[in-house]
Amino acid sequence: MKFKIVYLMSVFMLVMAGCGNSEKQNQYVEQTGQTDRDTSIQVNNNMQELTDTADRVFFKGAAIANIFETELSSRILIVTESEEVKKYARQILSDQVSAGKDLSMLAKKNGVDLPTLLPDEKIGMVKNIDIYNQEGKNAYYAKRMVEHYVSLIDLFNKISTSQDSQTKQFAAKSLVMLKSHLIMSEKLQQDMTSHKRNQGDDPLQISDKYNMKPNGDPDKKNL
C-alpha cells in the first residue's frame, strides 16, 4: 500500500513538472512570438540575407567593372595609333562579350538588376584619356587597366565564400581569365612606359617633350 502511494506521488510530481515546463514555454511563445524552431529559422534567414547582400554587391560591382573596361577599351581603340594597344583592347572586348552574358544570366537567376550606367568617378576616368597626347593616352590606358584588374580580382576572390554554388563556379572560372588579363595589362604597361623612365615624378612618366595638350596635367586624384 505504501509502495503504491509513493509511486502515485512520484507520477504526480513528474506530471506537474511537465506542466510547469509547458507553461513556461507557452509564456515564452506568448511574449516573444517565437518557438525554438522559429528562432532557428530566423537565424538561418538572417544568414541567408547577409549572403544575398554580399552576392548583390558582387553582381553590381562586376557589372560596373564590365562597363568600365568596355568603355575605356572602346575609347582607346578610337584614339590610339599603337597596334599593340589596339590588339590588347580588342582582346579585352572580345573576352568581355562572353563574360558579360554569363554575368547577366546569373544575376537574372538571382533576381538582381544590374546597373547599366557608370558612376561619375568612372566616367571621369574614361574621359581623362583625352587629356593626354598620343603616347600619354597609351600609358594612361595601360595603367588604368592594371589597377582595374587588381581591384576586380580582389572582388572575385571575396565572393568565393558565396552560398550559391553557381556564383562560386562563375567566380572561379572568371578568375582564370582575370589573372590572365592582369598579366597582359602589366606587360602592356611596361611596354608603354619603358622608354619614359627617369622623367621625374610625373604620375605617368610623361614629360613636356611629348607635347601634353595645353589644358595641362589631369587631376592627379584621378590618376
GROMACS .gro file of C-alpha atoms in nm:
model
  223
    1MET     CA    1   0.000   0.000   0.000
    2LYS     CA    2   0.279   0.239   0.095
    3PHE     CA    3   0.456   0.149  -0.229
    4LYS     CA    4   0.151   0.242  -0.434
    5ILE     CA    5   0.122   0.577  -0.257
    6VAL     CA    6   0.488   0.657  -0.318
    7TYR     CA    7   0.457   0.554  -0.681
    8LEU     CA    8   0.148   0.767  -0.735
    9MET     CA    9   0.315   1.068  -0.571
   10SER     CA   10   0.618   1.028  -0.798
   11VAL     CA   11   0.399   1.015  -1.106
   12PHE     CA   12   0.207   1.321  -0.985
   13MET     CA   13   0.529   1.520  -0.936
   14LEU     CA   14   0.655   1.430  -1.284
   15VAL     CA   15   0.327   1.538  -1.437
   16MET     CA   16   0.334   1.869  -1.254
   17ALA     CA   17   0.694   1.933  -1.357
   18GLY     CA   18   0.599   1.868  -1.718
   19CYS     CA   19   0.309   2.107  -1.693
   20GLY     CA   20   0.538   2.372  -1.544
   21ASN     CA   21   0.783   2.343  -1.835
   22SER     CA   22   0.498   2.355  -2.083
   23GLU     CA   23   0.357   2.664  -1.914
   24LYS     CA   24   0.697   2.838  -1.926
   25GLN     CA   25   0.732   2.750  -2.293
   26ASN     CA   26   0.385   2.887  -2.362
   27GLN     CA   27   0.470   3.208  -2.176
   28TYR     CA   28   0.791   3.244  -2.385
   29VAL     CA   29   0.596   3.197  -2.705
   30GLU     CA   30   0.333   3.449  -2.594
   31GLN     CA   31   0.598   3.707  -2.502
   32THR     CA   32   0.829   3.665  -2.799
   33GLY     CA   33   0.607   3.508  -3.061
   34GLN     CA   34   0.886   3.257  -3.126
   35THR     CA   35   0.935   2.890  -3.061
   36ASP     CA   36   1.279   2.729  -3.063
   37ARG     CA   37   1.210   2.622  -3.419
   38ASP     CA   38   1.110   2.977  -3.514
   39THR     CA   39   1.434   3.110  -3.365
   40SER     CA   40   1.637   2.862  -3.567
   41ILE     CA   41   1.454   2.960  -3.884
   42GLN     CA   42   1.510   3.330  -3.813
   43VAL     CA   43   1.886   3.277  -3.763
   44ASN     CA   44   1.907   3.085  -4.089
   45ASN     CA   45   1.708   3.356  -4.269
   46ASN     CA   46   1.937   3.628  -4.131
   47MET     CA   47   2.244   3.437  -4.250
   48GLN     CA   48   2.085   3.393  -4.593
   49GLU     CA   49   2.000   3.763  -4.606
   50LEU     CA   50   2.363   3.854  -4.536
   51THR     CA   51   2.478   3.614  -4.807
   52ASP     CA   52   2.228   3.758  -5.054
   53THR     CA   53   2.351   4.110  -4.976
   54ALA     CA   54   2.713   4.011  -5.041
   55ASP     CA   55   2.613   3.848  -5.369
   56ARG     CA   56   2.421   4.157  -5.478
   57VAL     CA   57   2.721   4.379  -5.405
   58PHE     CA   58   2.934   4.142  -5.609
   59PHE     CA   59   2.699   4.135  -5.908
   60LYS     CA   60   2.670   4.513  -5.920
   61GLY     CA   61   3.044   4.564  -5.875
   62ALA     CA   62   3.122   4.315  -6.150
   63ALA     CA   63   2.871   4.480  -6.384
   64ILE     CA   64   3.021   4.826  -6.332
   65ALA     CA   65   3.368   4.685  -6.390
   66ASN     CA   66   3.247   4.524  -6.712
   67ILE     CA   67   3.102   4.853  -6.838
   68PHE     CA   68   3.415   5.044  -6.738
   69GLU     CA   69   3.666   4.826  -6.920
   70THR     CA   70   3.436   4.812  -7.222
   71GLU     CA   71   3.406   5.192  -7.236
   72LEU     CA   72   3.775   5.254  -7.174
   73SER     CA   73   3.888   4.992  -7.425
   74SER     CA   74   3.642   5.119  -7.686
   75ARG     CA   75   3.773   5.471  -7.637
   76ILE     CA   76   4.139   5.375  -7.671
   77LEU     CA   77   4.063   5.195  -7.997
   78ILE     CA   78   3.940   5.526  -8.137
   79VAL     CA   79   4.227   5.745  -8.022
   80THR     CA   80   4.537   5.525  -8.024
   81GLU     CA   81   4.775   5.469  -8.312
   82SER     CA   82   4.957   5.180  -8.140
   83GLU     CA   83   4.892   4.839  -8.295
   84GLU     CA   84   4.998   4.673  -7.970
   85VAL     CA   85   4.740   4.868  -7.773
   86LYS     CA   86   4.472   4.802  -8.035
   87LYS     CA   87   4.540   4.429  -8.024
   88TYR     CA   88   4.518   4.425  -7.645
   89ALA     CA   89   4.196   4.631  -7.638
   90ARG     CA   90   4.028   4.410  -7.897
   91GLN     CA   91   4.115   4.101  -7.692
   92ILE     CA   92   3.965   4.257  -7.380
   93LEU     CA   93   3.644   4.349  -7.561
   94SER     CA   94   3.615   4.004  -7.716
   95ASP     CA   95   3.655   3.827  -7.381
   96GLN     CA   96   3.406   4.059  -7.216
   97VAL     CA   97   3.124   3.961  -7.452
   98SER     CA   98   3.111   3.608  -7.312
   99ALA     CA   99   3.180   3.711  -6.952
  100GLY     CA  100   2.912   3.979  -6.968
  101LYS     CA  101   2.650   3.734  -7.090
  102ASP     CA  102   2.732   3.486  -6.814
  103LEU     CA  103   2.712   3.760  -6.552
  104SER     CA  104   2.376   3.884  -6.679
  105MET     CA  105   2.224   3.536  -6.684
  106LEU     CA  106   2.346   3.457  -6.332
  107ALA     CA  107   2.227   3.792  -6.196
  108LYS     CA  108   1.883   3.740  -6.351
  109LYS     CA  109   1.860   3.396  -6.194
  110ASN     CA  110   1.932   3.551  -5.855
  111GLY     CA  111   1.685   3.835  -5.906
  112VAL     CA  112   1.949   4.109  -5.923
  113ASP     CA  113   1.904   4.410  -6.151
  114LEU     CA  114   2.244   4.507  -6.289
  115PRO     CA  115   2.345   4.872  -6.335
  116THR     CA  116   2.370   4.992  -6.694
  117LEU     CA  117   2.550   5.322  -6.636
  118LEU     CA  118   2.889   5.409  -6.489
  119PRO     CA  119   2.915   5.616  -6.172
  120ASP     CA  120   3.056   5.967  -6.222
  121GLU     CA  121   3.400   5.869  -6.094
  122LYS     CA  122   3.437   5.600  -6.361
  123ILE     CA  123   3.303   5.830  -6.632
  124GLY     CA  124   3.573   6.078  -6.536
  125MET     CA  125   3.840   5.811  -6.571
  126VAL     CA  126   3.725   5.730  -6.924
  127LYS     CA  127   3.716   6.098  -7.024
  128ASN     CA  128   4.062   6.165  -6.881
  129ILE     CA  129   4.218   5.961  -7.158
  130ASP     CA  130   4.160   6.257  -7.392
  131ILE     CA  131   4.375   6.486  -7.179
  132TYR     CA  132   4.696   6.320  -7.291
  133ASN     CA  133   4.898   6.323  -7.607
  134GLN     CA  134   4.926   6.004  -7.812
  135GLU     CA  135   5.189   5.828  -7.602
  136GLY     CA  136   5.027   5.953  -7.285
  137LYS     CA  137   4.694   5.800  -7.386
  138ASN     CA  138   4.853   5.457  -7.424
  139ALA     CA  139   5.034   5.482  -7.091
  140TYR     CA  140   4.722   5.606  -6.913
  141TYR     CA  141   4.511   5.324  -7.057
  142ALA     CA  142   4.762   5.057  -6.957
  143LYS     CA  143   4.794   5.197  -6.605
  144ARG     CA  144   4.420   5.209  -6.557
  145MET     CA  145   4.374   4.852  -6.678
  146VAL     CA  146   4.636   4.719  -6.437
  147GLU     CA  147   4.463   4.893  -6.146
  148HIS     CA  148   4.127   4.773  -6.274
  149TYR     CA  149   4.222   4.405  -6.279
  150VAL     CA  150   4.393   4.415  -5.941
  151SER     CA  151   4.069   4.551  -5.792
  152LEU     CA  152   3.850   4.312  -5.989
  153ILE     CA  153   4.047   4.004  -5.884
  154ASP     CA  154   4.003   4.111  -5.522
  155LEU     CA  155   3.626   4.142  -5.576
  156PHE     CA  156   3.600   3.795  -5.728
  157ASN     CA  157   3.816   3.641  -5.456
  158LYS     CA  158   3.582   3.777  -5.188
  159ILE     CA  159   3.276   3.611  -5.342
  160SER     CA  160   3.441   3.269  -5.321
  161THR     CA  161   3.250   3.216  -4.994
  162SER     CA  162   2.910   3.261  -5.158
  163GLN     CA  163   2.645   3.010  -5.055
  164ASP     CA  164   2.527   2.994  -5.416
  165SER     CA  165   2.717   2.719  -5.598
  166GLN     CA  166   2.667   2.873  -5.943
  167THR     CA  167   2.800   3.208  -5.825
  168LYS     CA  168   3.108   3.038  -5.682
  169GLN     CA  169   3.163   2.847  -6.007
  170PHE     CA  170   3.127   3.166  -6.211
  171ALA     CA  171   3.379   3.345  -5.989
  172ALA     CA  172   3.629   3.060  -6.011
  173LYS     CA  173   3.600   3.046  -6.390
  174SER     CA  174   3.627   3.422  -6.424
  175LEU     CA  175   3.935   3.447  -6.201
  176VAL     CA  176   4.135   3.243  -6.451
  177MET     CA  177   4.060   3.497  -6.724
  178LEU     CA  178   4.105   3.798  -6.497
  179LYS     CA  179   4.450   3.687  -6.385
  180SER     CA  180   4.546   3.632  -6.748
  181HIS     CA  181   4.424   3.982  -6.832
  182LEU     CA  182   4.626   4.126  -6.544
  183ILE     CA  183   4.943   3.970  -6.682
  184MET     CA  184   4.862   4.112  -7.026
  185SER     CA  185   4.794   4.452  -6.874
  186GLU     CA  186   5.119   4.459  -6.680
  187LYS     CA  187   5.314   4.375  -6.995
  188LEU     CA  188   5.134   4.648  -7.187
  189GLN     CA  189   5.207   4.899  -6.913
  190GLN     CA  190   5.573   4.806  -6.916
  191ASP     CA  191   5.590   4.841  -7.294
  192MET     CA  192   5.409   5.175  -7.291
  193THR     CA  193   5.628   5.333  -7.021
  194SER     CA  194   5.969   5.167  -7.064
  195HIS     CA  195   6.103   5.448  -7.284
  196LYS     CA  196   5.979   5.717  -7.045
  197ARG     CA  197   6.182   5.629  -6.738
  198ASN     CA  198   6.385   5.884  -6.545
  199GLN     CA  199   6.149   6.167  -6.630
  200GLY     CA  200   6.082   6.296  -6.282
  201ASP     CA  201   5.775   6.236  -6.072
  202ASP     CA  202   5.514   6.270  -6.345
  203PRO     CA  203   5.248   6.011  -6.243
  204LEU     CA  204   5.256   5.860  -6.591
  205GLN     CA  205   5.620   5.950  -6.664
  206ILE     CA  206   5.516   6.177  -6.948
  207SER     CA  207   5.724   6.490  -6.986
  208ASP     CA  208   5.650   6.811  -7.175
  209LYS     CA  209   5.858   6.692  -7.467
  210TYR     CA  210   5.566   6.464  -7.557
  211ASN     CA  211   5.350   6.773  -7.623
  212MET     CA  212   5.093   6.741  -7.349
  213LYS     CA  213   4.775   6.917  -7.452
  214PRO     CA  214   4.753   7.283  -7.344
  215ASN     CA  215   4.476   7.213  -7.090
  216GLY     CA  216   4.751   7.091  -6.858
  217ASP     CA  217   4.802   6.794  -6.635
  218PRO     CA  218   4.500   6.581  -6.547
  219ASP     CA  219   4.369   6.592  -6.196
  220LYS     CA  220   4.616   6.376  -6.005
  221LYS     CA  221   4.346   6.245  -5.774
  222ASN     CA  222   4.211   6.055  -6.074
  223LEU     CA  223   4.547   5.901  -6.158
   0.00000   0.00000   0.00000
